[in-house]
């Protein structure tokens, strides 16, 4: 296993994710990584363990951008042709138009967008997720225990 010994040394309970993108990420993921890491590191609830979600998020973003570029370059639909070949010589005799098909990049774009939305919620990137994160407050140390509350209630 390559790098296995290095991974065992990483303390996942440490706060903050690294701001440098992993080397294996592609172009768009590497561009997004530092922006997302800096944003996430402002949240005190973010731990080093969240790095793996960030990796997935940036990887899905890269796929999304590449699929989007394919749609831009090749269009939403692609022409299909039926090619007739001479069985003896292997020479193309005819190429008949057979209709259109959806560009496969559309499905890739849709799948990666779903992953971005799902992982984004996990990372607190939607307005609803941010508001839910704010609602989780640390327990108040001054608050009485249930036992003390019950004692006080029955004293009266």
PDB file of C-alpha atoms in Angstrom:
ATOM      1  CA  UNK A   1       0.000   0.000   0.000  1.00  0.00           C
ATOM      2  CA  UNK A   2       1.500   3.292  -1.112  1.00  0.00           C
ATOM      3  CA  UNK A   3       1.468   6.033   1.511  1.00  0.00           C
ATOM      4  CA  UNK A   4      -0.253   3.828   4.077  1.00  0.00           C
ATOM      5  CA  UNK A   5       2.293   4.550   6.779  1.00  0.00           C
ATOM      6  CA  UNK A   6       1.901   8.317   6.285  1.00  0.00           C
ATOM      7  CA  UNK A   7      -1.886   8.107   6.565  1.00  0.00           C
ATOM      8  CA  UNK A   8      -1.628   6.264   9.885  1.00  0.00           C
ATOM      9  CA  UNK A   9       0.252   9.231  11.370  1.00  0.00           C
ATOM     10  CA  UNK A  10      -2.441  11.811  10.532  1.00  0.00           C
ATOM     11  CA  UNK A  11      -4.404  13.036  13.556  1.00  0.00           C
ATOM     12  CA  UNK A  12      -7.966  13.318  12.224  1.00  0.00           C
ATOM     13  CA  UNK A  13      -9.244  14.998  15.374  1.00  0.00           C
ATOM     14  CA  UNK A  14      -7.058  18.070  14.792  1.00  0.00           C
ATOM     15  CA  UNK A  15      -8.973  21.174  13.768  1.00  0.00           C
ATOM     16  CA  UNK A  16      -8.750  22.497  10.217  1.00  0.00           C
ATOM     17  CA  UNK A  17      -8.163  20.917   6.837  1.00  0.00           C
ATOM     18  CA  UNK A  18      -4.934  21.529   4.891  1.00  0.00           C
ATOM     19  CA  UNK A  19      -5.013  24.486   2.523  1.00  0.00           C
ATOM     20  CA  UNK A  20      -2.816  22.792  -0.073  1.00  0.00           C
ATOM     21  CA  UNK A  21      -4.655  20.559  -2.524  1.00  0.00           C
ATOM     22  CA  UNK A  22      -3.671  16.910  -2.891  1.00  0.00           C
ATOM     23  CA  UNK A  23      -1.388  16.282  -5.861  1.00  0.00           C
ATOM     24  CA  UNK A  24      -3.761  13.771  -7.423  1.00  0.00           C
ATOM     25  CA  UNK A  25      -6.593  16.273  -7.901  1.00  0.00           C
ATOM     26  CA  UNK A  26      -7.082  17.560 -11.426  1.00  0.00           C
ATOM     27  CA  UNK A  27      -7.053  21.153 -12.648  1.00  0.00           C
ATOM     28  CA  UNK A  28     -10.434  22.458 -11.484  1.00  0.00           C
ATOM     29  CA  UNK A  29     -10.340  20.581  -8.173  1.00  0.00           C
ATOM     30  CA  UNK A  30      -6.924  22.058  -7.373  1.00  0.00           C
ATOM     31  CA  UNK A  31      -8.207  25.558  -8.137  1.00  0.00           C
ATOM     32  CA  UNK A  32     -11.221  25.107  -5.868  1.00  0.00           C
ATOM     33  CA  UNK A  33      -9.392  23.437  -2.965  1.00  0.00           C
ATOM     34  CA  UNK A  34      -7.686  26.458  -1.294  1.00  0.00           C
ATOM     35  CA  UNK A  35     -10.860  28.554  -1.516  1.00  0.00           C
ATOM     36  CA  UNK A  36     -12.937  25.815   0.101  1.00  0.00           C
ATOM     37  CA  UNK A  37     -10.278  24.966   2.707  1.00  0.00           C
ATOM     38  CA  UNK A  38      -9.968  28.596   3.801  1.00  0.00           C
ATOM     39  CA  UNK A  39     -13.750  28.916   4.012  1.00  0.00           C
ATOM     40  CA  UNK A  40     -14.170  25.666   5.960  1.00  0.00           C
ATOM     41  CA  UNK A  41     -11.310  26.442   8.329  1.00  0.00           C
ATOM     42  CA  UNK A  42     -13.205  29.504   9.581  1.00  0.00           C
ATOM     43  CA  UNK A  43     -15.721  27.115  11.132  1.00  0.00           C
ATOM     44  CA  UNK A  44     -14.504  25.803  14.520  1.00  0.00           C
ATOM     45  CA  UNK A  45     -16.461  22.553  14.001  1.00  0.00           C
ATOM     46  CA  UNK A  46     -14.347  21.517  11.002  1.00  0.00           C
ATOM     47  CA  UNK A  47     -11.820  18.766  11.733  1.00  0.00           C
ATOM     48  CA  UNK A  48      -8.978  17.247   9.753  1.00  0.00           C
ATOM     49  CA  UNK A  49     -11.290  14.260   9.169  1.00  0.00           C
ATOM     50  CA  UNK A  50     -13.417  16.517   6.945  1.00  0.00           C
ATOM     51  CA  UNK A  51     -10.529  16.606   4.470  1.00  0.00           C
ATOM     52  CA  UNK A  52     -11.886  13.449   2.848  1.00  0.00           C
ATOM     53  CA  UNK A  53     -15.232  15.104   2.195  1.00  0.00           C
ATOM     54  CA  UNK A  54     -13.397  18.088   0.740  1.00  0.00           C
ATOM     55  CA  UNK A  55     -11.443  15.737  -1.539  1.00  0.00           C
ATOM     56  CA  UNK A  56     -14.674  14.198  -2.791  1.00  0.00           C
ATOM     57  CA  UNK A  57     -16.238  17.628  -3.235  1.00  0.00           C
ATOM     58  CA  UNK A  58     -13.326  19.013  -5.267  1.00  0.00           C
ATOM     59  CA  UNK A  59     -13.112  15.841  -7.338  1.00  0.00           C
ATOM     60  CA  UNK A  60     -16.833  16.005  -8.146  1.00  0.00           C
ATOM     61  CA  UNK A  61     -16.424  19.690  -9.024  1.00  0.00           C
ATOM     62  CA  UNK A  62     -13.648  18.787 -11.455  1.00  0.00           C
ATOM     63  CA  UNK A  63     -15.877  16.208 -13.177  1.00  0.00           C
ATOM     64  CA  UNK A  64     -18.716  18.737 -13.289  1.00  0.00           C
ATOM     65  CA  UNK A  65     -16.539  21.381 -14.966  1.00  0.00           C
ATOM     66  CA  UNK A  66     -15.085  18.917 -17.500  1.00  0.00           C
ATOM     67  CA  UNK A  67     -18.554  17.626 -18.398  1.00  0.00           C
ATOM     68  CA  UNK A  68     -19.797  21.193 -18.709  1.00  0.00           C
ATOM     69  CA  UNK A  69     -16.939  21.967 -21.103  1.00  0.00           C
ATOM     70  CA  UNK A  70     -17.801  18.886 -23.165  1.00  0.00           C
ATOM     71  CA  UNK A  71     -21.403  20.044 -23.448  1.00  0.00           C
ATOM     72  CA  UNK A  72     -20.203  23.465 -24.508  1.00  0.00           C
ATOM     73  CA  UNK A  73     -17.792  22.042 -27.106  1.00  0.00           C
ATOM     74  CA  UNK A  74     -19.857  19.110 -28.405  1.00  0.00           C
ATOM     75  CA  UNK A  75     -23.433  20.235 -27.733  1.00  0.00           C
ATOM     76  CA  UNK A  76     -26.288  18.582 -25.864  1.00  0.00           C
ATOM     77  CA  UNK A  77     -26.880  16.075 -28.625  1.00  0.00           C
ATOM     78  CA  UNK A  78     -24.551  14.092 -30.809  1.00  0.00           C
ATOM     79  CA  UNK A  79     -25.304  12.743 -34.258  1.00  0.00           C
ATOM     80  CA  UNK A  80     -25.319   8.974 -34.675  1.00  0.00           C
ATOM     81  CA  UNK A  81     -24.379   7.233 -37.884  1.00  0.00           C
ATOM     82  CA  UNK A  82     -24.693   3.672 -39.113  1.00  0.00           C
ATOM     83  CA  UNK A  83     -21.626   2.717 -41.080  1.00  0.00           C
ATOM     84  CA  UNK A  84     -21.880   0.075 -43.801  1.00  0.00           C
ATOM     85  CA  UNK A  85     -18.586  -1.711 -44.464  1.00  0.00           C
ATOM     86  CA  UNK A  86     -17.630  -3.952 -47.378  1.00  0.00           C
ATOM     87  CA  UNK A  87     -17.188  -7.411 -45.800  1.00  0.00           C
ATOM     88  CA  UNK A  88     -14.428  -8.350 -48.228  1.00  0.00           C
ATOM     89  CA  UNK A  89     -12.214  -5.248 -48.268  1.00  0.00           C
ATOM     90  CA  UNK A  90     -13.263  -3.568 -45.012  1.00  0.00           C
ATOM     91  CA  UNK A  91     -13.799  -0.363 -46.966  1.00  0.00           C
ATOM     92  CA  UNK A  92     -16.540   2.020 -45.764  1.00  0.00           C
ATOM     93  CA  UNK A  93     -19.316   1.903 -48.350  1.00  0.00           C
ATOM     94  CA  UNK A  94     -21.853   4.176 -46.753  1.00  0.00           C
ATOM     95  CA  UNK A  95     -22.428   6.209 -43.629  1.00  0.00           C
ATOM     96  CA  UNK A  96     -26.137   6.732 -42.888  1.00  0.00           C
ATOM     97  CA  UNK A  97     -27.489   9.247 -40.404  1.00  0.00           C
ATOM     98  CA  UNK A  98     -29.314   7.334 -37.636  1.00  0.00           C
ATOM     99  CA  UNK A  99     -30.571  10.180 -35.434  1.00  0.00           C
ATOM    100  CA  UNK A 100     -29.368  11.909 -32.302  1.00  0.00           C
ATOM    101  CA  UNK A 101     -28.346  10.773 -28.859  1.00  0.00           C
ATOM    102  CA  UNK A 102     -27.845  12.695 -25.659  1.00  0.00           C
ATOM    103  CA  UNK A 103     -24.243  13.707 -25.008  1.00  0.00           C
ATOM    104  CA  UNK A 104     -22.952  11.310 -22.285  1.00  0.00           C
ATOM    105  CA  UNK A 105     -21.344  14.311 -20.587  1.00  0.00           C
ATOM    106  CA  UNK A 106     -24.848  15.465 -19.635  1.00  0.00           C
ATOM    107  CA  UNK A 107     -25.293  12.432 -17.352  1.00  0.00           C
ATOM    108  CA  UNK A 108     -21.805  12.914 -15.893  1.00  0.00           C
ATOM    109  CA  UNK A 109     -22.609  16.560 -15.199  1.00  0.00           C
ATOM    110  CA  UNK A 110     -25.904  15.640 -13.567  1.00  0.00           C
ATOM    111  CA  UNK A 111     -24.304  12.930 -11.383  1.00  0.00           C
ATOM    112  CA  UNK A 112     -21.483  15.184 -10.243  1.00  0.00           C
ATOM    113  CA  UNK A 113     -23.928  17.995  -9.476  1.00  0.00           C
ATOM    114  CA  UNK A 114     -25.889  15.619  -7.234  1.00  0.00           C
ATOM    115  CA  UNK A 115     -22.658  14.664  -5.449  1.00  0.00           C
ATOM    116  CA  UNK A 116     -21.714  18.322  -5.043  1.00  0.00           C
ATOM    117  CA  UNK A 117     -25.080  19.087  -3.456  1.00  0.00           C
ATOM    118  CA  UNK A 118     -24.942  16.067  -1.157  1.00  0.00           C
ATOM    119  CA  UNK A 119     -21.356  16.606   0.008  1.00  0.00           C
ATOM    120  CA  UNK A 120     -21.915  20.357   0.201  1.00  0.00           C
ATOM    121  CA  UNK A 121     -24.700  19.795   2.740  1.00  0.00           C
ATOM    122  CA  UNK A 122     -22.331  17.611   4.781  1.00  0.00           C
ATOM    123  CA  UNK A 123     -19.760  20.398   4.767  1.00  0.00           C
ATOM    124  CA  UNK A 124     -22.327  23.046   5.714  1.00  0.00           C
ATOM    125  CA  UNK A 125     -22.276  24.824   2.348  1.00  0.00           C
ATOM    126  CA  UNK A 126     -26.015  25.338   1.952  1.00  0.00           C
ATOM    127  CA  UNK A 127     -27.965  28.025   3.837  1.00  0.00           C
ATOM    128  CA  UNK A 128     -30.019  25.341   5.597  1.00  0.00           C
ATOM    129  CA  UNK A 129     -26.920  23.370   6.633  1.00  0.00           C
ATOM    130  CA  UNK A 130     -25.256  26.532   7.942  1.00  0.00           C
ATOM    131  CA  UNK A 131     -28.290  27.411  10.033  1.00  0.00           C
ATOM    132  CA  UNK A 132     -28.391  23.864  11.433  1.00  0.00           C
ATOM    133  CA  UNK A 133     -24.702  24.100  12.363  1.00  0.00           C
ATOM    134  CA  UNK A 134     -25.363  27.324  14.253  1.00  0.00           C
ATOM    135  CA  UNK A 135     -28.170  25.642  16.214  1.00  0.00           C
ATOM    136  CA  UNK A 136     -25.745  23.048  17.614  1.00  0.00           C
ATOM    137  CA  UNK A 137     -24.356  24.873  20.600  1.00  0.00           C
ATOM    138  CA  UNK A 138     -21.970  23.544  23.174  1.00  0.00           C
ATOM    139  CA  UNK A 139     -23.677  22.542  26.414  1.00  0.00           C
ATOM    140  CA  UNK A 140     -23.947  25.348  28.918  1.00  0.00           C
ATOM    141  CA  UNK A 141     -21.702  24.547  31.887  1.00  0.00           C
ATOM    142  CA  UNK A 142     -23.783  26.727  34.203  1.00  0.00           C
ATOM    143  CA  UNK A 143     -26.892  24.742  33.398  1.00  0.00           C
ATOM    144  CA  UNK A 144     -28.121  22.558  36.258  1.00  0.00           C
ATOM    145  CA  UNK A 145     -28.093  18.794  35.951  1.00  0.00           C
ATOM    146  CA  UNK A 146     -31.428  17.001  35.780  1.00  0.00           C
ATOM    147  CA  UNK A 147     -30.846  15.576  39.259  1.00  0.00           C
ATOM    148  CA  UNK A 148     -30.300  19.040  40.745  1.00  0.00           C
ATOM    149  CA  UNK A 149     -33.351  20.348  38.923  1.00  0.00           C
ATOM    150  CA  UNK A 150     -35.481  17.528  40.295  1.00  0.00           C
ATOM    151  CA  UNK A 151     -34.181  18.129  43.874  1.00  0.00           C
ATOM    152  CA  UNK A 152     -35.012  21.789  43.573  1.00  0.00           C
ATOM    153  CA  UNK A 153     -38.468  20.999  42.176  1.00  0.00           C
ATOM    154  CA  UNK A 154     -39.382  18.680  45.063  1.00  0.00           C
ATOM    155  CA  UNK A 155     -38.088  21.079  47.727  1.00  0.00           C
ATOM    156  CA  UNK A 156     -40.956  23.398  47.039  1.00  0.00           C
TER     157      UNK A 156
END
